PDB file of C-alpha atoms and ligand atoms in Angstrom:
ATOM      1  CA  MET Z   1       0.000   0.000   0.000  1.00  0.00           C
ATOM      2  CA  ALA Z   2       1.338   3.467  -0.862  1.00  0.00           C
ATOM      3  CA  ARG Z   3       2.832   5.310   2.121  1.00  0.00           C
ATOM      4  CA  HIS Z   4       0.413   8.047   3.144  1.00  0.00           C
ATOM      5  CA  ASP Z   5       1.309  11.205   5.006  1.00  0.00           C
ATOM      6  CA  PHE Z   6      -1.563  11.334   7.484  1.00  0.00           C
ATOM      7  CA  ALA Z   7       0.153  14.072   9.494  1.00  0.00           C
ATOM      8  CA  ALA Z   8      -0.504  16.705   6.841  1.00  0.00           C
ATOM      9  CA  PRO Z   9      -3.989  18.146   6.412  1.00  0.00           C
ATOM     10  CA  ARG Z  10      -5.666  16.864   3.237  1.00  0.00           C
ATOM     11  CA  LEU Z  11      -8.100  19.015   1.298  1.00  0.00           C
ATOM     12  CA  TYR Z  12     -10.339  18.110  -1.617  1.00  0.00           C
ATOM     13  CA  VAL Z  13     -10.587  20.848  -4.240  1.00  0.00           C
ATOM     14  CA  SER Z  14     -13.003  20.861  -7.156  1.00  0.00           C
ATOM     15  CA  GLN Z  15     -10.696  22.754  -9.524  1.00  0.00           C
ATOM     16  CA  PRO Z  16      -8.082  20.708 -11.428  1.00  0.00           C
ATOM     17  CA  LEU Z  17      -4.621  20.601  -9.848  1.00  0.00           C
ATOM     18  CA  GLY Z  18      -1.372  20.697 -11.817  1.00  0.00           C
ATOM     19  CA  GLN Z  19       2.292  21.667 -11.552  1.00  0.00           C
ATOM     20  CA  ASP Z  20       2.562  25.242 -10.162  1.00  0.00           C
ATOM     21  CA  ARG Z  21      -1.126  25.803 -10.824  1.00  0.00           C
ATOM     22  CA  GLU Z  22      -2.772  28.179  -8.371  1.00  0.00           C
ATOM     23  CA  ILE Z  23      -6.360  27.667  -7.388  1.00  0.00           C
ATOM     24  CA  GLU Z  24      -8.471  30.056  -5.353  1.00  0.00           C
ATOM     25  CA  LEU Z  25      -9.967  28.588  -2.191  1.00  0.00           C
ATOM     26  CA  THR Z  26     -13.587  28.967  -1.281  1.00  0.00           C
ATOM     27  CA  ARG Z  27     -14.379  31.043   1.789  1.00  0.00           C
ATOM     28  CA  ASP Z  28     -15.073  27.860   3.795  1.00  0.00           C
ATOM     29  CA  GLN Z  29     -11.834  26.215   2.705  1.00  0.00           C
ATOM     30  CA  ALA Z  30      -9.821  29.345   3.490  1.00  0.00           C
ATOM     31  CA  ASN Z  31     -11.514  29.646   6.880  1.00  0.00           C
ATOM     32  CA  TYR Z  32     -10.770  25.994   7.659  1.00  0.00           C
ATOM     33  CA  LEU Z  33      -7.070  26.231   6.781  1.00  0.00           C
ATOM     34  CA  VAL Z  34      -6.332  29.692   8.182  1.00  0.00           C
ATOM     35  CA  ASN Z  35      -8.686  30.033  11.157  1.00  0.00           C
ATOM     36  CA  VAL Z  36      -9.430  26.458  12.231  1.00  0.00           C
ATOM     37  CA  LEU Z  37      -6.081  24.796  11.471  1.00  0.00           C
ATOM     38  CA  ARG Z  38      -4.314  28.148  11.934  1.00  0.00           C
ATOM     39  CA  LEU Z  39      -1.933  27.478   9.067  1.00  0.00           C
ATOM     40  CA  ALA Z  40       0.261  30.428   8.179  1.00  0.00           C
ATOM     41  CA  ASP Z  41       0.956  31.878   4.763  1.00  0.00           C
ATOM     42  CA  GLY Z  42       3.514  29.603   3.109  1.00  0.00           C
ATOM     43  CA  ALA Z  43       2.455  26.476   4.994  1.00  0.00           C
ATOM     44  CA  THR Z  44       1.836  23.397   2.894  1.00  0.00           C
ATOM     45  CA  ILE Z  45      -0.964  20.804   2.870  1.00  0.00           C
ATOM     46  CA  LEU Z  46      -1.931  17.876   0.657  1.00  0.00           C
ATOM     47  CA  ALA Z  47      -4.570  18.589  -1.971  1.00  0.00           C
ATOM     48  CA  PHE Z  48      -6.437  16.304  -4.364  1.00  0.00           C
ATOM     49  CA  ASP Z  49      -9.119  16.859  -6.974  1.00  0.00           C
ATOM     50  CA  GLY Z  50     -10.237  13.277  -7.568  1.00  0.00           C
ATOM     51  CA  HIS Z  51      -8.534  13.028 -10.958  1.00  0.00           C
ATOM     52  CA  SER Z  52      -4.872  14.118 -10.866  1.00  0.00           C
ATOM     53  CA  GLY Z  53      -3.494  12.366  -7.818  1.00  0.00           C
ATOM     54  CA  GLU Z  54      -2.351  14.099  -4.659  1.00  0.00           C
ATOM     55  CA  TRP Z  55      -0.215  17.253  -4.524  1.00  0.00           C
ATOM     56  CA  ARG Z  56       1.857  19.034  -1.924  1.00  0.00           C
ATOM     57  CA  ALA Z  57       0.334  22.527  -2.125  1.00  0.00           C
ATOM     58  CA  ARG Z  58       1.326  25.840  -0.543  1.00  0.00           C
ATOM     59  CA  ILE Z  59      -1.097  28.291   1.037  1.00  0.00           C
ATOM     60  CA  LEU Z  60      -0.546  31.791  -0.333  1.00  0.00           C
ATOM     61  CA  GLY Z  61      -2.327  35.016   0.486  1.00  0.00           C
ATOM     62  CA  ARG Z  62      -3.239  37.011  -2.606  1.00  0.00           C
ATOM     63  CA  GLY Z  63      -4.659  40.241  -1.259  1.00  0.00           C
ATOM     64  CA  ARG Z  64      -8.034  39.346   0.272  1.00  0.00           C
ATOM     65  CA  LYS Z  65      -7.965  35.922  -1.328  1.00  0.00           C
ATOM     66  CA  ILE Z  66      -6.211  32.719  -0.325  1.00  0.00           C
ATOM     67  CA  VAL Z  67      -4.861  30.438  -3.044  1.00  0.00           C
ATOM     68  CA  LEU Z  68      -3.234  27.027  -3.085  1.00  0.00           C
ATOM     69  CA  ARG Z  69      -0.233  26.502  -5.355  1.00  0.00           C
ATOM     70  CA  ALA Z  70       0.395  22.883  -6.312  1.00  0.00           C
ATOM     71  CA  GLU Z  71       4.140  22.340  -6.060  1.00  0.00           C
ATOM     72  CA  HIS Z  72       4.774  18.630  -6.512  1.00  0.00           C
ATOM     73  CA  GLN Z  73       2.746  15.488  -6.905  1.00  0.00           C
ATOM     74  CA  THR Z  74       3.022  13.197  -3.887  1.00  0.00           C
ATOM     75  CA  ARG Z  75       0.871  10.338  -5.238  1.00  0.00           C
ATOM     76  CA  PRO Z  76      -0.287   9.496  -8.759  1.00  0.00           C
ATOM     77  CA  GLN Z  77      -4.018   9.096  -9.345  1.00  0.00           C
ATOM     78  CA  GLU Z  78      -5.140   5.597  -8.618  1.00  0.00           C
ATOM     79  CA  GLY Z  79      -8.468   4.123  -9.613  1.00  0.00           C
ATOM     80  CA  GLY Z  80     -10.407   2.226  -6.984  1.00  0.00           C
ATOM     81  CA  PRO Z  81     -12.519  -0.852  -7.655  1.00  0.00           C
ATOM     82  CA  ASP Z  82     -15.313  -0.708 -10.264  1.00  0.00           C
ATOM     83  CA  LEU Z  83     -17.834  -0.965  -7.459  1.00  0.00           C
ATOM     84  CA  ASP Z  84     -21.414   0.289  -7.289  1.00  0.00           C
ATOM     85  CA  TYR Z  85     -22.853   0.467  -3.798  1.00  0.00           C
ATOM     86  CA  LEU Z  86     -26.636   0.230  -3.829  1.00  0.00           C
ATOM     87  CA  PHE Z  87     -28.458   0.869  -0.598  1.00  0.00           C
ATOM     88  CA  ALA Z  88     -31.843   1.784   0.727  1.00  0.00           C
ATOM     89  CA  PRO Z  89     -31.317   5.252   2.221  1.00  0.00           C
ATOM     90  CA  LEU Z  90     -31.513   5.510   5.981  1.00  0.00           C
ATOM     91  CA  LYS Z  91     -32.208   8.471   8.229  1.00  0.00           C
ATOM     92  CA  HIS Z  92     -29.584  11.151   8.875  1.00  0.00           C
ATOM     93  CA  ALA Z  93     -26.794   9.980  11.168  1.00  0.00           C
ATOM     94  CA  ARG Z  94     -26.976   6.364   9.974  1.00  0.00           C
ATOM     95  CA  LEU Z  95     -26.916   7.477   6.356  1.00  0.00           C
ATOM     96  CA  ASP Z  96     -23.965   9.783   7.058  1.00  0.00           C
ATOM     97  CA  TYR Z  97     -22.161   6.837   8.621  1.00  0.00           C
ATOM     98  CA  MET Z  98     -22.971   4.432   5.787  1.00  0.00           C
ATOM     99  CA  VAL Z  99     -21.901   6.918   3.086  1.00  0.00           C
ATOM    100  CA  GLY Z 100     -18.603   7.562   4.834  1.00  0.00           C
ATOM    101  CA  LYS Z 101     -17.839   3.851   5.260  1.00  0.00           C
ATOM    102  CA  ALA Z 102     -18.717   3.032   1.638  1.00  0.00           C
ATOM    103  CA  THR Z 103     -16.290   5.762   0.546  1.00  0.00           C
ATOM    104  CA  GLU Z 104     -13.516   4.450   2.793  1.00  0.00           C
ATOM    105  CA  MET Z 105     -14.122   0.916   1.537  1.00  0.00           C
ATOM    106  CA  GLY Z 106     -13.698   1.705  -2.135  1.00  0.00           C
ATOM    107  CA  ALA Z 107     -17.162   2.356  -3.601  1.00  0.00           C
ATOM    108  CA  ALA Z 108     -16.941   4.180  -6.939  1.00  0.00           C
ATOM    109  CA  ARG Z 109     -20.618   5.075  -7.133  1.00  0.00           C
ATOM    110  CA  LEU Z 110     -23.093   5.480  -4.292  1.00  0.00           C
ATOM    111  CA  ARG Z 111     -26.546   4.573  -5.574  1.00  0.00           C
ATOM    112  CA  PRO Z 112     -29.490   5.046  -3.220  1.00  0.00           C
ATOM    113  CA  VAL Z 113     -32.332   2.727  -4.253  1.00  0.00           C
ATOM    114  CA  LEU Z 114     -35.962   3.018  -3.135  1.00  0.00           C
ATOM    115  CA  THR Z 115     -37.457  -0.333  -2.134  1.00  0.00           C
ATOM    116  CA  ARG Z 116     -40.989  -1.135  -0.910  1.00  0.00           C
ATOM    117  CA  ARG Z 117     -39.962  -0.834   2.742  1.00  0.00           C
ATOM    118  CA  THR Z 118     -37.601   2.113   2.425  1.00  0.00           C
ATOM    119  CA  GLN Z 119     -38.677   4.605   5.070  1.00  0.00           C
ATOM    120  CA  VAL Z 120     -36.790   7.592   3.669  1.00  0.00           C
ATOM    121  CA  ALA Z 121     -38.446   9.300   0.705  1.00  0.00           C
ATOM    122  CA  ARG Z 122     -36.025  12.175   0.091  1.00  0.00           C
ATOM    123  CA  VAL Z 123     -32.244  12.051   0.136  1.00  0.00           C
ATOM    124  CA  ASN Z 124     -30.046  15.092   0.704  1.00  0.00           C
ATOM    125  CA  LEU Z 125     -27.471  14.593  -2.055  1.00  0.00           C
ATOM    126  CA  ASP Z 126     -25.385  17.602  -1.003  1.00  0.00           C
ATOM    127  CA  ARG Z 127     -25.115  16.164   2.512  1.00  0.00           C
ATOM    128  CA  MET Z 128     -24.113  12.805   1.048  1.00  0.00           C
ATOM    129  CA  ARG Z 129     -21.478  14.453  -1.152  1.00  0.00           C
ATOM    130  CA  ALA Z 130     -20.098  16.348   1.852  1.00  0.00           C
ATOM    131  CA  ASN Z 131     -19.781  13.059   3.784  1.00  0.00           C
ATOM    132  CA  VAL Z 132     -18.050  11.439   0.827  1.00  0.00           C
ATOM    133  CA  ILE Z 133     -15.487  14.240   0.644  1.00  0.00           C
ATOM    134  CA  GLU Z 134     -14.895  14.221   4.390  1.00  0.00           C
ATOM    135  CA  ALA Z 135     -14.223  10.471   4.346  1.00  0.00           C
ATOM    136  CA  ALA Z 136     -11.963  10.814   1.303  1.00  0.00           C
ATOM    137  CA  GLU Z 137      -9.952  13.613   2.973  1.00  0.00           C
ATOM    138  CA  GLN Z 138      -9.554  11.628   6.188  1.00  0.00           C
ATOM    139  CA  CYS Z 139      -8.595   8.290   4.619  1.00  0.00           C
ATOM    140  CA  GLY Z 140      -6.285   9.202   1.779  1.00  0.00           C
ATOM    141  CA  ILE Z 141      -8.843   8.274  -0.873  1.00  0.00           C
ATOM    142  CA  LEU Z 142      -7.981   9.710  -4.308  1.00  0.00           C
ATOM    143  CA  ALA Z 143     -10.859   8.431  -6.462  1.00  0.00           C
ATOM    144  CA  VAL Z 144     -13.836  10.309  -4.992  1.00  0.00           C
ATOM    145  CA  PRO Z 145     -17.035   8.306  -5.427  1.00  0.00           C
ATOM    146  CA  VAL Z 146     -19.939   9.688  -7.447  1.00  0.00           C
ATOM    147  CA  VAL Z 147     -23.245  10.158  -5.606  1.00  0.00           C
ATOM    148  CA  GLU Z 148     -26.204   9.248  -7.797  1.00  0.00           C
ATOM    149  CA  PRO Z 149     -29.786  10.420  -7.221  1.00  0.00           C
ATOM    150  CA  PRO Z 150     -32.168   7.866  -5.714  1.00  0.00           C
ATOM    151  CA  GLU Z 151     -34.008   5.541  -8.098  1.00  0.00           C
ATOM    152  CA  PRO Z 152     -36.628   2.827  -7.628  1.00  0.00           C
ATOM    153  CA  ILE Z 153     -34.929  -0.554  -7.316  1.00  0.00           C
ATOM    154  CA  GLU Z 154     -37.126  -1.899 -10.138  1.00  0.00           C
ATOM    155  CA  ARG Z 155     -35.563   0.623 -12.525  1.00  0.00           C
ATOM    156  CA  ALA Z 156     -32.028  -0.248 -11.396  1.00  0.00           C
ATOM    157  CA  LEU Z 157     -32.721  -3.945 -11.970  1.00  0.00           C
ATOM    158  CA  ARG Z 158     -34.336  -3.371 -15.390  1.00  0.00           C
ATOM    159  CA  ALA Z 159     -31.258  -1.475 -16.560  1.00  0.00           C
ATOM    160  CA  TRP Z 160     -28.774  -3.867 -14.957  1.00  0.00           C
ATOM    161  CA  PRO Z 161     -25.662  -4.410 -17.146  1.00  0.00           C
ATOM    162  CA  PRO Z 162     -25.242  -8.164 -17.703  1.00  0.00           C
ATOM    163  CA  ASP Z 163     -21.511  -8.142 -16.903  1.00  0.00           C
ATOM    164  CA  ARG Z 164     -21.816  -6.537 -13.473  1.00  0.00           C
ATOM    165  CA  LEU Z 165     -21.959  -8.974 -10.567  1.00  0.00           C
ATOM    166  CA  LEU Z 166     -24.460  -7.954  -7.902  1.00  0.00           C
ATOM    167  CA  VAL Z 167     -23.533  -9.164  -4.421  1.00  0.00           C
ATOM    168  CA  PHE Z 168     -26.924  -9.260  -2.742  1.00  0.00           C
ATOM    169  CA  CYS Z 169     -26.849  -8.989   1.059  1.00  0.00           C
ATOM    170  CA  ASP Z 170     -29.973 -10.977   1.787  1.00  0.00           C
ATOM    171  CA  GLU Z 171     -31.138 -11.242   5.372  1.00  0.00           C
ATOM    172  CA  GLU Z 172     -33.080 -14.340   4.394  1.00  0.00           C
ATOM    173  CA  ALA Z 173     -30.186 -16.104   2.672  1.00  0.00           C
ATOM    174  CA  PRO Z 174     -29.317 -19.487   4.162  1.00  0.00           C
ATOM    175  CA  VAL Z 175     -26.252 -19.090   6.370  1.00  0.00           C
ATOM    176  CA  HIS Z 176     -23.308 -20.135   4.240  1.00  0.00           C
ATOM    177  CA  ASP Z 177     -19.626 -19.388   4.162  1.00  0.00           C
ATOM    178  CA  PRO Z 178     -19.504 -15.895   2.607  1.00  0.00           C
ATOM    179  CA  VAL Z 179     -16.033 -16.438   1.212  1.00  0.00           C
ATOM    180  CA  ALA Z 180     -17.198 -19.594  -0.559  1.00  0.00           C
ATOM    181  CA  ALA Z 181     -20.343 -17.785  -1.769  1.00  0.00           C
ATOM    182  CA  LEU Z 182     -18.208 -15.190  -3.543  1.00  0.00           C
ATOM    183  CA  GLY Z 183     -15.082 -17.222  -4.178  1.00  0.00           C
ATOM    184  CA  GLY Z 184     -16.796 -19.157  -6.957  1.00  0.00           C
ATOM    185  CA  TRP Z 185     -17.042 -15.908  -8.927  1.00  0.00           C
ATOM    186  CA  ARG Z 186     -13.417 -15.006  -8.423  1.00  0.00           C
ATOM    187  CA  ASP Z 187     -12.016 -16.739 -11.470  1.00  0.00           C
ATOM    188  CA  ARG Z 188     -14.932 -15.783 -13.696  1.00  0.00           C
ATOM    189  CA  LEU Z 189     -14.555 -12.036 -13.274  1.00  0.00           C
ATOM    190  CA  GLY Z 190     -11.015 -11.156 -14.331  1.00  0.00           C
ATOM    191  CA  GLU Z 191      -8.545  -8.687 -12.848  1.00  0.00           C
ATOM    192  CA  ARG Z 192     -10.809  -5.634 -12.571  1.00  0.00           C
ATOM    193  CA  PRO Z 193     -14.303  -6.997 -12.087  1.00  0.00           C
ATOM    194  CA  SER Z 194     -17.482  -4.933 -12.443  1.00  0.00           C
ATOM    195  CA  LEU Z 195     -19.124  -5.314  -9.067  1.00  0.00           C
ATOM    196  CA  ALA Z 196     -22.015  -4.053  -6.978  1.00  0.00           C
ATOM    197  CA  LEU Z 197     -23.218  -4.566  -3.438  1.00  0.00           C
ATOM    198  CA  LEU Z 198     -26.848  -4.209  -2.389  1.00  0.00           C
ATOM    199  CA  VAL Z 199     -28.065  -3.628   1.174  1.00  0.00           C
ATOM    200  CA  GLY Z 200     -31.743  -3.278   1.952  1.00  0.00           C
ATOM    201  CA  PRO Z 201     -33.809  -1.060   4.231  1.00  0.00           C
ATOM    202  CA  GLU Z 202     -34.617  -1.391   7.878  1.00  0.00           C
ATOM    203  CA  GLY Z 203     -37.553  -3.621   7.040  1.00  0.00           C
ATOM    204  CA  GLY Z 204     -35.612  -5.898   4.714  1.00  0.00           C
ATOM    205  CA  PHE Z 205     -36.660  -6.941   1.197  1.00  0.00           C
ATOM    206  CA  GLU Z 206     -40.095  -8.082   0.078  1.00  0.00           C
ATOM    207  CA  ALA Z 207     -40.484 -11.447  -1.660  1.00  0.00           C
ATOM    208  CA  GLU Z 208     -41.128  -9.945  -5.108  1.00  0.00           C
ATOM    209  CA  GLU Z 209     -38.037  -7.743  -4.796  1.00  0.00           C
ATOM    210  CA  ARG Z 210     -35.937 -10.706  -3.721  1.00  0.00           C
ATOM    211  CA  ALA Z 211     -37.154 -12.748  -6.699  1.00  0.00           C
ATOM    212  CA  ALA Z 212     -36.375  -9.924  -9.156  1.00  0.00           C
ATOM    213  CA  ILE Z 213     -32.879  -9.467  -7.679  1.00  0.00           C
ATOM    214  CA  LEU Z 214     -32.096 -13.192  -7.800  1.00  0.00           C
ATOM    215  CA  ALA Z 215     -33.234 -13.307 -11.440  1.00  0.00           C
ATOM    216  CA  LEU Z 216     -30.309 -11.125 -12.567  1.00  0.00           C
ATOM    217  CA  PRO Z 217     -27.802 -12.874 -14.856  1.00  0.00           C
ATOM    218  CA  ARG Z 218     -24.914 -12.317 -12.393  1.00  0.00           C
ATOM    219  CA  VAL Z 219     -25.953 -12.279  -8.765  1.00  0.00           C
ATOM    220  CA  ALA Z 220     -24.327 -13.723  -5.642  1.00  0.00           C
ATOM    221  CA  ARG Z 221     -26.656 -14.144  -2.670  1.00  0.00           C
ATOM    222  CA  LEU Z 222     -24.632 -13.318   0.443  1.00  0.00           C
ATOM    223  CA  SER Z 223     -25.467 -14.261   4.014  1.00  0.00           C
ATOM    224  CA  LEU Z 224     -23.707 -12.118   6.625  1.00  0.00           C
ATOM    225  CA  GLY Z 225     -24.313 -14.722   9.328  1.00  0.00           C
ATOM    226  CA  PRO Z 226     -27.139 -16.088  11.474  1.00  0.00           C
ATOM    227  CA  ARG Z 227     -28.079 -12.721  13.039  1.00  0.00           C
ATOM    228  CA  VAL Z 228     -30.009  -9.951  11.324  1.00  0.00           C
ATOM    229  CA  LEU Z 229     -27.704  -6.922  11.253  1.00  0.00           C
ATOM    230  CA  ARG Z 230     -28.742  -3.296  11.110  1.00  0.00           C
ATOM    231  CA  ALA Z 231     -28.466  -1.974   7.572  1.00  0.00           C
ATOM    232  CA  ASP Z 232     -25.439   0.223   8.285  1.00  0.00           C
ATOM    233  CA  THR Z 233     -23.675  -2.707   9.989  1.00  0.00           C
ATOM    234  CA  ALA Z 234     -24.511  -4.957   7.040  1.00  0.00           C
ATOM    235  CA  ALA Z 235     -23.059  -2.364   4.681  1.00  0.00           C
ATOM    236  CA  VAL Z 236     -19.666  -2.463   6.370  1.00  0.00           C
ATOM    237  CA  ALA Z 237     -19.655  -6.243   6.725  1.00  0.00           C
ATOM    238  CA  GLY Z 238     -20.717  -6.752   3.102  1.00  0.00           C
ATOM    239  CA  LEU Z 239     -18.194  -4.291   1.709  1.00  0.00           C
ATOM    240  CA  ALA Z 240     -15.418  -5.858   3.794  1.00  0.00           C
ATOM    241  CA  ILE Z 241     -16.135  -9.363   2.505  1.00  0.00           C
ATOM    242  CA  LEU Z 242     -16.605  -8.198  -1.092  1.00  0.00           C
ATOM    243  CA  GLY Z 243     -13.335  -6.273  -0.930  1.00  0.00           C
ATOM    244  CA  ALA Z 244     -11.355  -9.097   0.621  1.00  0.00           C
ATOM    245  CA  VAL Z 245     -12.639 -11.796  -1.724  1.00  0.00           C
ATOM    246  CA  LEU Z 246     -13.202  -9.956  -4.990  1.00  0.00           C
ATOM    247  CA  SER Z 247     -12.207  -6.327  -5.481  1.00  0.00           C
ATOM    248  CA  ASP Z 248      -9.097  -5.791  -3.370  1.00  0.00           C
ATOM    249  CA  ARG Z 249      -7.210  -8.941  -4.230  1.00  0.00           C
ATOM    250  CA  HIS Z 250      -5.051  -7.048  -6.735  1.00  0.00           C
ATOM    251  CA  PRO Z 251      -4.391  -3.635  -5.140  1.00  0.00           C
ATOM    252  CA  PRO Z 252      -3.482  -0.912  -7.710  1.00  0.00           C
TER     253      PRO Z 252
HETATM  254  N1  LIG S 301     -34.353  -3.950  11.134  1.00  0.00           N
HETATM  255  C1  LIG S 301     -32.878  -3.884  11.159  1.00  0.00           C
HETATM  256  C2  LIG S 301     -32.277  -4.836  10.124  1.00  0.00           C
HETATM  257  C3  LIG S 301     -32.941  -4.817   8.791  1.00  0.00           C
HETATM  258  S1  LIG S 301     -32.122  -5.806   7.633  1.00  0.00           S
HETATM  259  C4  LIG S 301     -32.459  -2.404  10.897  1.00  0.00           C
HETATM  260  O1  LIG S 301     -32.993  -1.572  11.576  1.00  0.00           O
HETATM  261  O2  LIG S 301     -31.601  -2.118  10.051  1.00  0.00           O
HETATM  262  C5  LIG S 301     -31.367  -4.538   6.668  1.00  0.00           C
HETATM  263  C6  LIG S 301     -30.544  -5.067   5.496  1.00  0.00           C
HETATM  264  O3  LIG S 301     -29.263  -5.448   5.963  1.00  0.00           O
HETATM  265  C7  LIG S 301     -31.091  -6.292   4.803  1.00  0.00           C
HETATM  266  O4  LIG S 301     -32.046  -5.972   3.813  1.00  0.00           O
HETATM  267  C8  LIG S 301     -29.846  -6.900   4.215  1.00  0.00           C
HETATM  268  O5  LIG S 301     -29.490  -6.227   3.007  1.00  0.00           O
HETATM  269  C9  LIG S 301     -28.811  -6.606   5.292  1.00  0.00           C
HETATM  270  N2  LIG S 301     -28.666  -7.701   6.242  1.00  0.00           N
HETATM  271  C10 LIG S 301     -28.935  -7.659   7.561  1.00  0.00           C
HETATM  272  N3  LIG S 301     -28.623  -8.830   8.154  1.00  0.00           N
HETATM  273  C11 LIG S 301     -28.126  -9.651   7.177  1.00  0.00           C
HETATM  274  C12 LIG S 301     -27.619 -10.994   7.141  1.00  0.00           C
HETATM  275  N4  LIG S 301     -27.555 -11.743   8.247  1.00  0.00           N
HETATM  276  N5  LIG S 301     -27.202 -11.507   5.969  1.00  0.00           N
HETATM  277  C13 LIG S 301     -27.266 -10.758   4.831  1.00  0.00           C
HETATM  278  N6  LIG S 301     -27.717  -9.476   4.790  1.00  0.00           N
HETATM  279  C14 LIG S 301     -28.150  -8.926   5.956  1.00  0.00           C
END
């Protein structure tokens, strides 16, 4: 694993970084660096934009503005797994938690899906994006996941690409060795498999939903053990097993 400098503050910036390129900080970013972290003019941090790796960047006052000047690249951009994370949205703090963990654990796309028993009708995408960025800044993530708008699960299943394996965390799956459940797919998927993980809502899946999910051309029904886990717990457990067995076997 690449050596990370976790001592230096890391900041996500939306403008593209490049050698000696100066980007103007937003008021919130400037406030965070200058007033919260109390970094002086000339201090350096690590900056990333999600596409051009990580850069050692210098804080420079430019009149009333604060800019960051990218001085040298500390890490090249690395792509994470081709992993969609589908989940029934939960309420506030649990959703914040689940979004952060999915980011840390390599999701490339966060896809809220609305199932029959989903209790949350609206999803605050800006809040989700802010949680994604916070997790990426804290954990050295370079490929920042995309947050998709919610969609009915029926639509997601209808449009399902045939080559993408869906790992279905099913609370009603017979208890079976999860590594064996996924291991059988290992040799059929190649070096950089197209993957997805699905975790349901607090009330679990309905029978018709379960049947439609299991009818997909590439689906692996995953039991996370004999106990029913809370959805945010299941998310972490499912992503950990999927990563260990399928997506993180060949780190970049
Ligand atoms: N009522 C609880 C648990 C609901 S189950 C709550 O408040 O969250 C929520 C989802 O977690 C399920 O739809 C399933 O995707 C996953 N899950 C929970 N326990 C599981 C298990 N033992 N095996 C597989 N998936 C599980």
